Amino acid sequence: MAAEIALEMDPLLNSIKEKLQIIGSQTTEQEEPCTIYRVVPSVRREDGAAYDPKVISIGPYHRNKNHLLPMEDVKWCYLQSLLLRAPKNNTLENLLGVVRAQAPRARKMYSEKLWLEHDAFVKMLLLDGCFIVEFLIKFPLAENHGQLLHTNWKMPLVRSDLLLLENQIPFFILQCLFDVSVSPLFDFNDQNEPSITLAELALSYVTQGTLEILPETVRKVEIHHLLHLFQMSLTPNPELSGPQPFSCMKVLKQTFWKCTRFFIDVVFWLLSSFLCCFAIFRRQSHHLPGKRDVGPRAPRMIPSATELQEAGVIFKEREMKQKNKKMCFLDVKFEDGIIEIPRVSIQGVTISMFRNVIAFEQCCPSSGSHFTSYAAFMDNLINTPMDVATLQDCGIIESKLGSDKEVAIFFNQLCKGGYLDYERHYLAQVFKDVRKFSSSKRHRWRAILVHDYFSNPWAIISFVAAFLLLGLTIVQTIYSILSYVHRS
């Protein structure tokens, strides 16, 4: 009895029990997983500015920062514009009511505990949500954006800010505001009236009009926020990666490429036979990516673009539209020694978007890791500015940065601190096939020959000249022998 009383009087034990009760109640209340996260400090150290808004704050994480305050007045103007657009019976009270009803659920979507009071949180959701909805309506209609368009540089920055991981509000808040203020203006049962949805408006904006319908694989997935919508738009199309229907023209093209590659391989084999054998075998001991045998496990690395070219791999720009279906730049394909990669444009604002998509995939694994897989693939292809130049020459990379070195550094740092399941990511089979192709003995010898003896045009010209001279000498020798035999 005394022992029980002593336990009850133990302040440390009681404090631990109270903490466990609080944690248990919070776990019970958390019915939905959070979807809006803070970027971890270790990732921020690589490029912290890529995760911070430049002109506008959305949500609580960057609220009231001094350099973002000028856009608050613009938000109020957009709220007023949305109220004027809405039917007369849908007043400010209606908008405030739907936001207030969803505020408790919205608060749970943030990974950090928010210290905002309830009314301040509701006001923030209303103002930010109405701004985004009105902005998405104005954009395709080419309506006047007022103060927002006084300077041309603001619009790309606004798009970049709306696609930051820490600069989001839940999509269901936007949907509620859209349903109250805009949907009543359209008769969805009228076949003659063009229907419009918030997801379509937002998708067209975040993809800059390149995509109007989400891929079938993610069409029924609940949208968490605008960054999640952008990430879903980057889902590769499995129909364009699988077996293609029979095409006579395609068969002819494949036959041409195979014959060309076979001819090149034969020429290189003949040329290599005239080289000193000890030089080739000596270089075989030198480390070349892809030399090790390919096991059953998916490889984590593949050779760079320059090394793959030396091994006979051909890089081609993949068309962004096939079979009347648009694809994204993640639709990579490798077949018969040809890597087809859609064109990707690299500029200042895209760097921020790429980093935030990877940060979102790392924080929310259930959303997939397609972009992280693509980033790892490009990181392997690009080691030096020469690799960037190789992909630029093929039309795969369009860079608006200062130099090829900047592009190489960007791709090499993109996946730092990230996790990727190399056995299950969507490009795992491409990694295997590329590694198997480049690690075969025939292609390794070809790479050694190109790297050591044909690294510049003058070496090629000199060797061809020497080869022709040797051939002429052999022919002359044979002719002299035949002439001597004939005279005898």
Coordinates of C-alpha atoms in Angstrom, one line a residue:
M1 CA 0.0 0.0 0.0
A2 CA 2.8 2.4 0.9
A3 CA 4.5 1.5 -2.4
E4 CA 1.4 2.5 -4.4
I5 CA 1.2 5.8 -2.6
A6 CA 4.8 6.4 -3.3
L7 CA 4.3 5.8 -7.0
E8 CA 1.3 8.1 -7.1
M9 CA 3.4 10.9 -5.4
D10 CA 6.3 10.5 -7.9
P11 CA 6.2 13.7 -9.9
L12 CA 8.4 12.4 -12.7
L13 CA 6.2 9.4 -13.2
N14 CA 3.1 11.5 -13.3
S15 CA 4.5 13.9 -15.8
I16 CA 5.5 11.0 -18.1
K17 CA 2.0 9.6 -17.9
E18 CA 0.4 13.0 -18.7
K19 CA 2.7 13.4 -21.7
L20 CA 1.7 9.9 -22.9
Q21 CA -2.0 10.8 -22.5
I22 CA -1.5 14.0 -24.6
I23 CA 0.4 12.1 -27.3
G24 CA -2.3 9.4 -27.3
S25 CA -5.1 12.0 -27.7
Q26 CA -3.2 13.7 -30.5
T27 CA -2.7 10.4 -32.3
T28 CA -6.4 9.6 -32.1
E29 CA -7.3 13.1 -33.5
Q30 CA -4.9 12.8 -36.4
E31 CA -7.2 10.9 -38.7
E32 CA -5.5 12.2 -41.9
P33 CA -1.7 12.4 -42.4
C34 CA -0.2 15.9 -42.7
T35 CA 0.7 17.0 -46.3
I36 CA 2.3 20.4 -45.9
Y37 CA 5.8 20.2 -44.4
R38 CA 8.9 22.2 -43.5
V39 CA 12.0 21.4 -45.4
V40 CA 14.6 19.8 -43.1
P41 CA 17.7 21.9 -42.3
S42 CA 20.1 19.4 -43.8
V43 CA 18.4 19.8 -47.2
R44 CA 18.1 23.6 -46.8
R45 CA 21.9 23.9 -46.5
E46 CA 22.3 23.0 -50.2
D47 CA 20.2 25.9 -51.4
G48 CA 18.0 27.5 -48.8
A49 CA 16.7 30.2 -51.1
A50 CA 15.1 27.7 -53.3
Y51 CA 12.5 26.9 -50.6
D52 CA 11.6 30.5 -49.6
P53 CA 9.0 32.6 -51.3
K54 CA 10.2 35.7 -53.2
V55 CA 7.1 37.8 -53.6
I56 CA 4.0 36.2 -51.9
S57 CA 3.3 34.3 -48.8
I58 CA 0.7 31.5 -48.8
G59 CA -0.1 29.7 -45.6
P60 CA 1.3 30.2 -42.1
Y61 CA 5.0 29.3 -42.5
H62 CA 6.2 32.5 -44.1
R63 CA 3.4 34.8 -43.0
N64 CA 4.2 38.4 -42.1
K65 CA 7.7 38.4 -43.5
N66 CA 8.6 42.0 -44.3
H67 CA 9.6 41.5 -48.0
L68 CA 6.3 39.7 -48.6
L69 CA 4.0 42.2 -47.0
P70 CA 3.4 44.3 -50.2
M71 CA 1.5 41.5 -51.8
E72 CA -1.0 41.4 -48.9
D73 CA -2.8 44.4 -50.4
V74 CA -3.0 42.6 -53.7
K75 CA -4.7 39.7 -51.9
W76 CA -7.4 42.0 -50.6
C77 CA -8.0 43.3 -54.1
Y78 CA -8.4 39.7 -55.4
L79 CA -10.8 38.9 -52.6
Q80 CA -13.0 41.8 -53.6
S81 CA -12.8 40.8 -57.3
L82 CA -13.9 37.2 -56.5
L83 CA -16.9 38.6 -54.5
L84 CA -17.9 40.7 -57.4
R85 CA -17.7 37.7 -59.7
A86 CA -19.8 35.4 -57.4
P87 CA -23.6 35.3 -57.5
K88 CA -25.4 37.8 -55.3
N89 CA -26.6 35.2 -52.8
N90 CA -23.0 34.0 -52.3
T91 CA -21.7 36.7 -50.0
L92 CA -18.6 37.1 -47.9
E93 CA -20.5 35.4 -45.1
N94 CA -20.8 32.2 -47.2
L95 CA -17.1 32.2 -48.1
L96 CA -16.2 32.8 -44.5
G97 CA -18.6 30.0 -43.3
V98 CA -17.1 27.3 -45.5
V99 CA -13.6 28.2 -44.5
R100 CA -14.4 28.3 -40.9
A101 CA -16.0 24.8 -41.1
Q102 CA -12.9 23.4 -42.8
A103 CA -10.3 25.2 -40.6
P104 CA -9.8 22.4 -38.0
R105 CA -9.1 19.9 -40.7
A106 CA -6.8 22.3 -42.5
R107 CA -4.8 22.9 -39.4
K108 CA -4.0 19.2 -39.1
M109 CA -2.5 19.2 -42.6
Y110 CA 0.6 21.1 -41.4
S111 CA 3.5 19.1 -40.0
E112 CA 4.3 21.7 -37.4
K113 CA 2.1 22.9 -34.6
L114 CA 0.6 26.3 -35.5
W115 CA 0.3 28.9 -32.8
L116 CA -2.1 31.1 -34.8
E117 CA -5.4 31.8 -33.1
H118 CA -8.5 30.3 -34.7
D119 CA -9.8 33.5 -36.2
A120 CA -6.4 34.6 -37.5
F121 CA -5.9 31.1 -39.1
V122 CA -9.4 31.3 -40.8
K123 CA -8.7 34.8 -42.0
M124 CA -5.4 33.7 -43.5
L125 CA -7.1 30.7 -45.3
L126 CA -9.8 32.9 -46.7
L127 CA -7.5 35.6 -48.0
D128 CA -4.9 33.3 -49.4
G129 CA -7.5 30.9 -50.8
C130 CA -9.6 33.6 -52.5
F131 CA -6.4 35.0 -54.0
I132 CA -5.4 31.7 -55.6
V133 CA -8.9 30.9 -56.9
E134 CA -9.3 34.4 -58.5
F135 CA -5.8 34.3 -59.8
L136 CA -6.4 30.9 -61.5
I137 CA -9.6 32.3 -63.1
K138 CA -8.0 35.5 -64.4
F139 CA -5.0 33.7 -65.9
P140 CA -6.7 31.7 -68.7
L141 CA -9.2 34.5 -69.4
A142 CA -6.3 37.0 -69.8
E143 CA -8.1 39.4 -67.5
N144 CA -6.2 42.4 -66.0
H145 CA -4.2 41.4 -62.9
G146 CA -4.0 45.0 -61.8
Q147 CA -1.1 45.7 -59.5
L148 CA 0.4 42.2 -60.1
L149 CA 1.3 42.9 -63.7
H150 CA 2.9 46.3 -63.2
T151 CA 6.3 44.6 -63.4
N152 CA 6.9 41.7 -65.8
W153 CA 9.3 39.9 -63.5
K154 CA 6.6 39.2 -60.8
M155 CA 4.5 36.7 -62.7
P156 CA 7.2 33.9 -63.0
L157 CA 8.1 34.5 -59.4
V158 CA 4.4 34.2 -58.3
R159 CA 4.2 30.8 -60.1
S160 CA 7.4 29.7 -58.5
D161 CA 6.2 30.8 -55.0
L162 CA 2.9 28.9 -55.5
L163 CA 4.9 25.7 -56.0
L164 CA 6.9 25.9 -52.8
L165 CA 6.5 23.1 -50.3
E166 CA 6.3 25.5 -47.3
N167 CA 4.0 27.9 -49.2
Q168 CA 0.8 25.9 -49.4
I169 CA -2.7 25.7 -48.1
P170 CA -4.8 22.6 -48.5
F171 CA -6.5 22.1 -51.9
F172 CA -9.9 21.3 -50.3
I173 CA -10.0 24.9 -49.0
L174 CA -9.6 26.1 -52.6
Q175 CA -12.2 23.7 -53.8
C176 CA -14.7 24.9 -51.2
L177 CA -14.2 28.5 -52.1
F178 CA -14.4 27.6 -55.8
D179 CA -17.6 25.6 -55.3
V180 CA -19.3 28.5 -53.5
S181 CA -18.1 31.4 -55.6
V182 CA -17.5 30.1 -59.2
S183 CA -19.3 26.8 -59.8
P184 CA -22.8 28.3 -59.5
L185 CA -22.0 30.4 -62.5
F186 CA -21.8 27.3 -64.7
D187 CA -24.5 24.8 -65.5
F188 CA -22.7 21.5 -65.5
N189 CA -25.9 19.7 -66.8
D190 CA -26.0 21.9 -69.9
Q191 CA -24.1 20.2 -72.7
N192 CA -23.7 23.5 -74.6
E193 CA -22.2 25.2 -71.6
P194 CA -18.4 24.5 -71.3
S195 CA -17.8 23.0 -67.9
I196 CA -14.8 24.1 -65.8
T197 CA -13.2 22.6 -62.7
L198 CA -10.7 24.0 -60.3
A199 CA -8.3 21.1 -60.9
E200 CA -8.3 21.8 -64.6
L201 CA -7.6 25.5 -64.1
A202 CA -4.9 24.8 -61.6
L203 CA -3.3 22.1 -63.8
S204 CA -3.2 24.3 -66.8
Y205 CA -1.5 27.0 -64.8
V206 CA 1.1 25.0 -63.0
T207 CA 2.1 23.2 -66.2
Q208 CA 1.9 26.4 -68.3
G209 CA -0.7 25.0 -70.6
T210 CA 1.2 21.9 -71.6
L211 CA -1.2 19.5 -69.8
E212 CA -5.0 19.9 -69.4
I213 CA -5.9 16.4 -68.0
L214 CA -4.0 14.5 -65.4
P215 CA -2.6 11.0 -66.3
E216 CA -5.1 8.2 -65.8
T217 CA -3.0 6.6 -63.0
V218 CA -3.4 9.7 -60.7
R219 CA -6.7 11.1 -61.9
K220 CA -8.6 9.8 -58.9
V221 CA -6.0 10.6 -56.3
E222 CA -7.0 13.4 -53.8
I223 CA -5.0 16.6 -54.5
H224 CA -3.2 17.8 -51.4
H225 CA -2.1 21.2 -52.7
L226 CA -0.8 23.0 -55.8
L227 CA 2.7 21.5 -55.5
H228 CA 1.2 18.0 -55.2
L229 CA -0.9 18.7 -58.4
F230 CA 2.3 19.7 -60.2
Q231 CA 4.1 16.6 -59.0
M232 CA 1.2 14.4 -60.2
S233 CA 1.4 16.1 -63.6
L234 CA 5.0 14.7 -63.9
T235 CA 3.7 11.1 -63.6
P236 CA 5.2 9.1 -66.6
N237 CA 2.7 7.6 -69.0
P238 CA 3.1 3.8 -68.8
E239 CA 1.5 3.3 -72.2
L240 CA 4.3 5.2 -73.8
S241 CA 7.0 3.2 -72.0
G242 CA 5.7 -0.2 -72.8
P243 CA 5.5 -2.2 -76.0
Q244 CA 4.6 -0.1 -79.0
P245 CA 2.2 -1.2 -81.8
F246 CA 3.7 -2.6 -85.0
S247 CA 4.8 0.1 -87.4
C248 CA 6.5 -0.6 -90.7
M249 CA 8.3 2.8 -90.6
K250 CA 9.5 2.1 -87.0
V251 CA 10.8 -1.4 -88.1
L252 CA 12.7 0.3 -91.0
K253 CA 14.2 2.9 -88.6
Q254 CA 15.3 0.2 -86.1
T255 CA 16.8 -1.9 -88.8
F256 CA 18.7 1.1 -90.1
W257 CA 20.1 1.9 -86.6
K258 CA 21.1 -1.7 -86.0
C259 CA 22.9 -2.0 -89.4
T260 CA 24.6 1.3 -88.7
R261 CA 25.7 0.3 -85.3
F262 CA 26.9 -3.1 -86.6
F263 CA 28.9 -1.5 -89.3
I264 CA 30.5 0.9 -86.8
D265 CA 31.3 -1.9 -84.5
V266 CA 32.9 -3.9 -87.3
V267 CA 35.0 -0.9 -88.3
F268 CA 36.2 -0.3 -84.7
W269 CA 37.0 -4.0 -84.4
L270 CA 39.1 -4.0 -87.5
L271 CA 40.9 -0.8 -86.4
S272 CA 41.5 -2.1 -82.9
S273 CA 43.1 -5.3 -84.4
F274 CA 45.9 -3.1 -85.7
L275 CA 46.6 -1.5 -82.3
C276 CA 49.2 -2.9 -79.9
C277 CA 47.6 -5.6 -77.9
F278 CA 49.4 -4.8 -74.7
A279 CA 47.9 -1.2 -74.7
I280 CA 44.4 -2.5 -74.9
F281 CA 44.8 -5.2 -72.2
R282 CA 46.7 -2.7 -70.0
R283 CA 43.8 -0.3 -70.2
Q284 CA 41.3 -3.0 -69.4
S285 CA 42.5 -2.9 -65.8
H286 CA 41.7 0.8 -65.7
H287 CA 38.3 1.5 -63.9
L288 CA 35.5 2.4 -66.3
P289 CA 31.9 2.8 -65.1
G290 CA 29.8 -0.2 -66.0
K291 CA 32.7 -2.6 -66.1
R292 CA 31.5 -4.8 -63.3
D293 CA 29.1 -7.6 -64.1
V294 CA 25.4 -6.8 -63.7
G295 CA 23.8 -8.8 -61.0
P296 CA 20.1 -9.4 -60.3
R297 CA 19.9 -6.3 -58.2
A298 CA 19.1 -2.9 -59.8
P299 CA 22.3 -0.8 -60.2
R300 CA 22.6 2.4 -58.3
M301 CA 24.9 4.0 -60.9
I302 CA 25.3 4.1 -64.7
P303 CA 28.1 5.7 -66.8
S304 CA 27.9 9.3 -67.7
A305 CA 26.6 10.6 -71.1
T306 CA 30.1 11.0 -72.6
E307 CA 31.1 7.5 -71.5
L308 CA 27.9 6.0 -72.8
Q309 CA 28.5 7.7 -76.2
E310 CA 32.0 6.2 -76.3
A311 CA 30.4 2.8 -75.6
G312 CA 28.1 3.2 -78.6
V313 CA 24.9 4.5 -76.9
I314 CA 22.9 7.0 -79.0
F315 CA 21.1 9.9 -77.3
K316 CA 17.9 11.2 -78.9
E317 CA 15.3 13.8 -78.0
R318 CA 12.0 12.1 -77.4
E319 CA 8.9 13.8 -78.9
M320 CA 6.6 15.2 -76.2
K321 CA 3.5 13.9 -77.9
Q322 CA 3.0 10.4 -79.2
K323 CA -0.2 8.5 -80.0
N324 CA -2.2 11.7 -79.5
K325 CA -1.1 11.7 -75.9
K326 CA 1.2 14.3 -74.3
M327 CA 3.9 13.1 -72.0
C328 CA 6.2 14.8 -69.5
F329 CA 10.0 15.1 -69.6
L330 CA 10.1 12.1 -67.2
D331 CA 9.1 9.6 -70.0
V332 CA 12.6 8.2 -70.5
K333 CA 13.1 5.2 -72.8
F334 CA 16.0 2.9 -73.6
E335 CA 15.9 0.4 -76.4
D336 CA 18.5 -1.2 -78.7
G337 CA 21.3 1.1 -77.5
I338 CA 19.2 4.3 -77.9
I339 CA 18.3 6.5 -75.0
E340 CA 15.3 8.7 -75.7
I341 CA 14.8 11.6 -73.3
P342 CA 12.2 14.4 -73.7
R343 CA 13.6 17.9 -73.7
V344 CA 13.9 19.7 -70.3
S345 CA 14.4 23.5 -69.9
I346 CA 16.7 24.6 -67.1
Q347 CA 16.4 28.1 -65.8
G348 CA 16.3 30.0 -62.5
V349 CA 12.6 29.3 -61.5
T350 CA 12.7 25.7 -62.6
I351 CA 15.6 25.0 -60.2
S352 CA 13.4 26.0 -57.3
M353 CA 10.4 23.9 -58.5
F354 CA 12.6 20.8 -59.0
R355 CA 14.0 21.1 -55.5
N356 CA 10.6 21.5 -54.0
V357 CA 9.1 18.5 -55.9
I358 CA 11.9 16.3 -54.5
A359 CA 11.4 17.7 -51.0
F360 CA 7.7 16.9 -51.2
E361 CA 8.4 13.3 -52.4
Q362 CA 10.8 12.8 -49.6
C363 CA 8.3 14.1 -47.0
C364 CA 5.3 12.3 -48.5
P365 CA 6.4 8.8 -49.8
S366 CA 2.9 7.8 -50.6
S367 CA 2.9 10.4 -53.4
G368 CA 5.5 8.4 -55.3
S369 CA 9.1 9.1 -56.2
H370 CA 9.0 9.6 -60.0
F371 CA 10.8 12.9 -60.0
T372 CA 13.5 11.7 -57.5
S373 CA 14.1 8.8 -59.8
Y374 CA 14.5 11.1 -62.8
A375 CA 16.8 13.4 -60.9
A376 CA 19.0 10.4 -59.9
F377 CA 19.1 9.3 -63.6
M378 CA 20.2 12.7 -64.8
D379 CA 22.7 13.0 -61.9
N380 CA 24.3 9.8 -63.3
L381 CA 24.4 11.0 -66.8
I382 CA 25.9 14.4 -65.9
N383 CA 29.3 14.5 -64.2
T384 CA 31.0 17.2 -66.1
P385 CA 30.2 20.2 -68.4
M386 CA 31.1 17.9 -71.3
D387 CA 28.2 15.7 -70.4
V388 CA 25.9 18.7 -70.4
A389 CA 27.2 19.7 -73.8
T390 CA 26.6 16.2 -75.1
L391 CA 22.9 16.3 -74.0
Q392 CA 22.5 19.8 -75.3
D393 CA 23.8 18.8 -78.8
C394 CA 21.1 16.1 -78.8
G395 CA 18.3 18.6 -77.9
I396 CA 17.7 17.0 -74.5
I397 CA 18.7 19.9 -72.3
E398 CA 17.8 23.5 -73.0
S399 CA 19.8 25.6 -70.5
K400 CA 19.2 29.3 -69.7
L401 CA 21.8 29.3 -67.0
G402 CA 25.2 31.0 -67.3
S403 CA 27.3 27.9 -68.2
D404 CA 27.3 24.2 -68.6
K405 CA 29.2 23.9 -65.4
E406 CA 26.3 25.5 -63.5
V407 CA 23.9 22.9 -65.0
A408 CA 26.2 20.0 -64.0
I409 CA 26.5 21.3 -60.4
F410 CA 22.7 21.7 -60.2
F411 CA 22.0 18.1 -61.2
N412 CA 24.8 16.8 -59.1
Q413 CA 23.3 18.5 -56.0
L414 CA 19.6 17.9 -56.7
C415 CA 19.4 14.5 -55.0
K416 CA 21.7 15.2 -52.0
G417 CA 20.1 14.0 -48.8
G418 CA 17.3 12.2 -50.6
Y419 CA 16.3 8.6 -50.5
L420 CA 15.5 6.4 -53.4
D421 CA 14.5 2.7 -53.5
Y422 CA 16.8 1.6 -56.4
E423 CA 15.0 -1.8 -56.6
R424 CA 11.5 -0.3 -57.2
H425 CA 11.8 3.2 -58.7
Y426 CA 10.2 3.7 -62.1
L427 CA 13.6 3.9 -64.0
A428 CA 15.0 0.8 -62.3
Q429 CA 14.7 -1.2 -65.6
V430 CA 16.3 1.6 -67.6
F431 CA 19.3 1.6 -65.1
K432 CA 19.6 -2.2 -65.5
D433 CA 19.4 -2.2 -69.3
V434 CA 21.9 0.7 -69.7
R435 CA 24.3 -0.9 -67.3
K436 CA 24.0 -4.2 -69.1
F437 CA 24.6 -2.7 -72.5
S438 CA 27.6 -0.5 -71.5
S439 CA 29.2 -3.3 -69.4
S440 CA 29.3 -5.9 -72.2
K441 CA 32.9 -6.7 -73.3
R442 CA 32.3 -5.5 -76.9
H443 CA 31.1 -2.1 -75.8
R444 CA 33.7 -1.7 -73.1
W445 CA 36.5 -2.3 -75.7
R446 CA 34.8 0.2 -78.0
A447 CA 34.7 2.7 -75.1
I448 CA 38.4 2.1 -74.4
L449 CA 39.3 2.6 -78.0
V450 CA 37.4 5.8 -78.4
H451 CA 38.6 7.2 -75.1
D452 CA 42.3 6.4 -75.7
Y453 CA 42.8 6.7 -79.4
F454 CA 39.9 8.7 -80.9
S455 CA 39.2 11.4 -78.3
N456 CA 39.8 14.2 -80.9
P457 CA 39.4 14.7 -84.7
W458 CA 43.1 14.9 -85.4
A459 CA 43.7 11.5 -83.8
I460 CA 41.0 10.0 -85.9
I461 CA 42.4 11.6 -89.1
S462 CA 45.9 10.5 -88.3
F463 CA 44.8 6.9 -87.6
V464 CA 42.7 6.7 -90.8
A465 CA 45.6 8.1 -92.8
A466 CA 47.9 5.5 -91.2
F467 CA 45.4 2.8 -91.8
L468 CA 45.0 3.7 -95.5
L469 CA 48.8 4.0 -95.9
L470 CA 49.2 0.5 -94.3
G471 CA 46.5 -0.8 -96.6
L472 CA 48.2 0.6 -99.7
T473 CA 51.6 -0.8 -98.5
I474 CA 50.0 -4.2 -98.2
V475 CA 48.4 -4.0 -101.6
Q476 CA 51.7 -2.8 -103.2
T477 CA 53.6 -5.7 -101.5
I478 CA 51.1 -8.2 -102.7
Y479 CA 51.3 -6.8 -106.2
S480 CA 55.1 -6.9 -106.2
I481 CA 55.0 -10.5 -105.0
L482 CA 52.5 -11.5 -107.7
S483 CA 54.6 -9.7 -110.4
Y484 CA 57.7 -11.5 -109.3
V485 CA 55.9 -14.9 -109.3
H486 CA 54.5 -14.1 -112.8
R487 CA 58.0 -13.2 -114.2
S488 CA 59.5 -16.3 -112.7

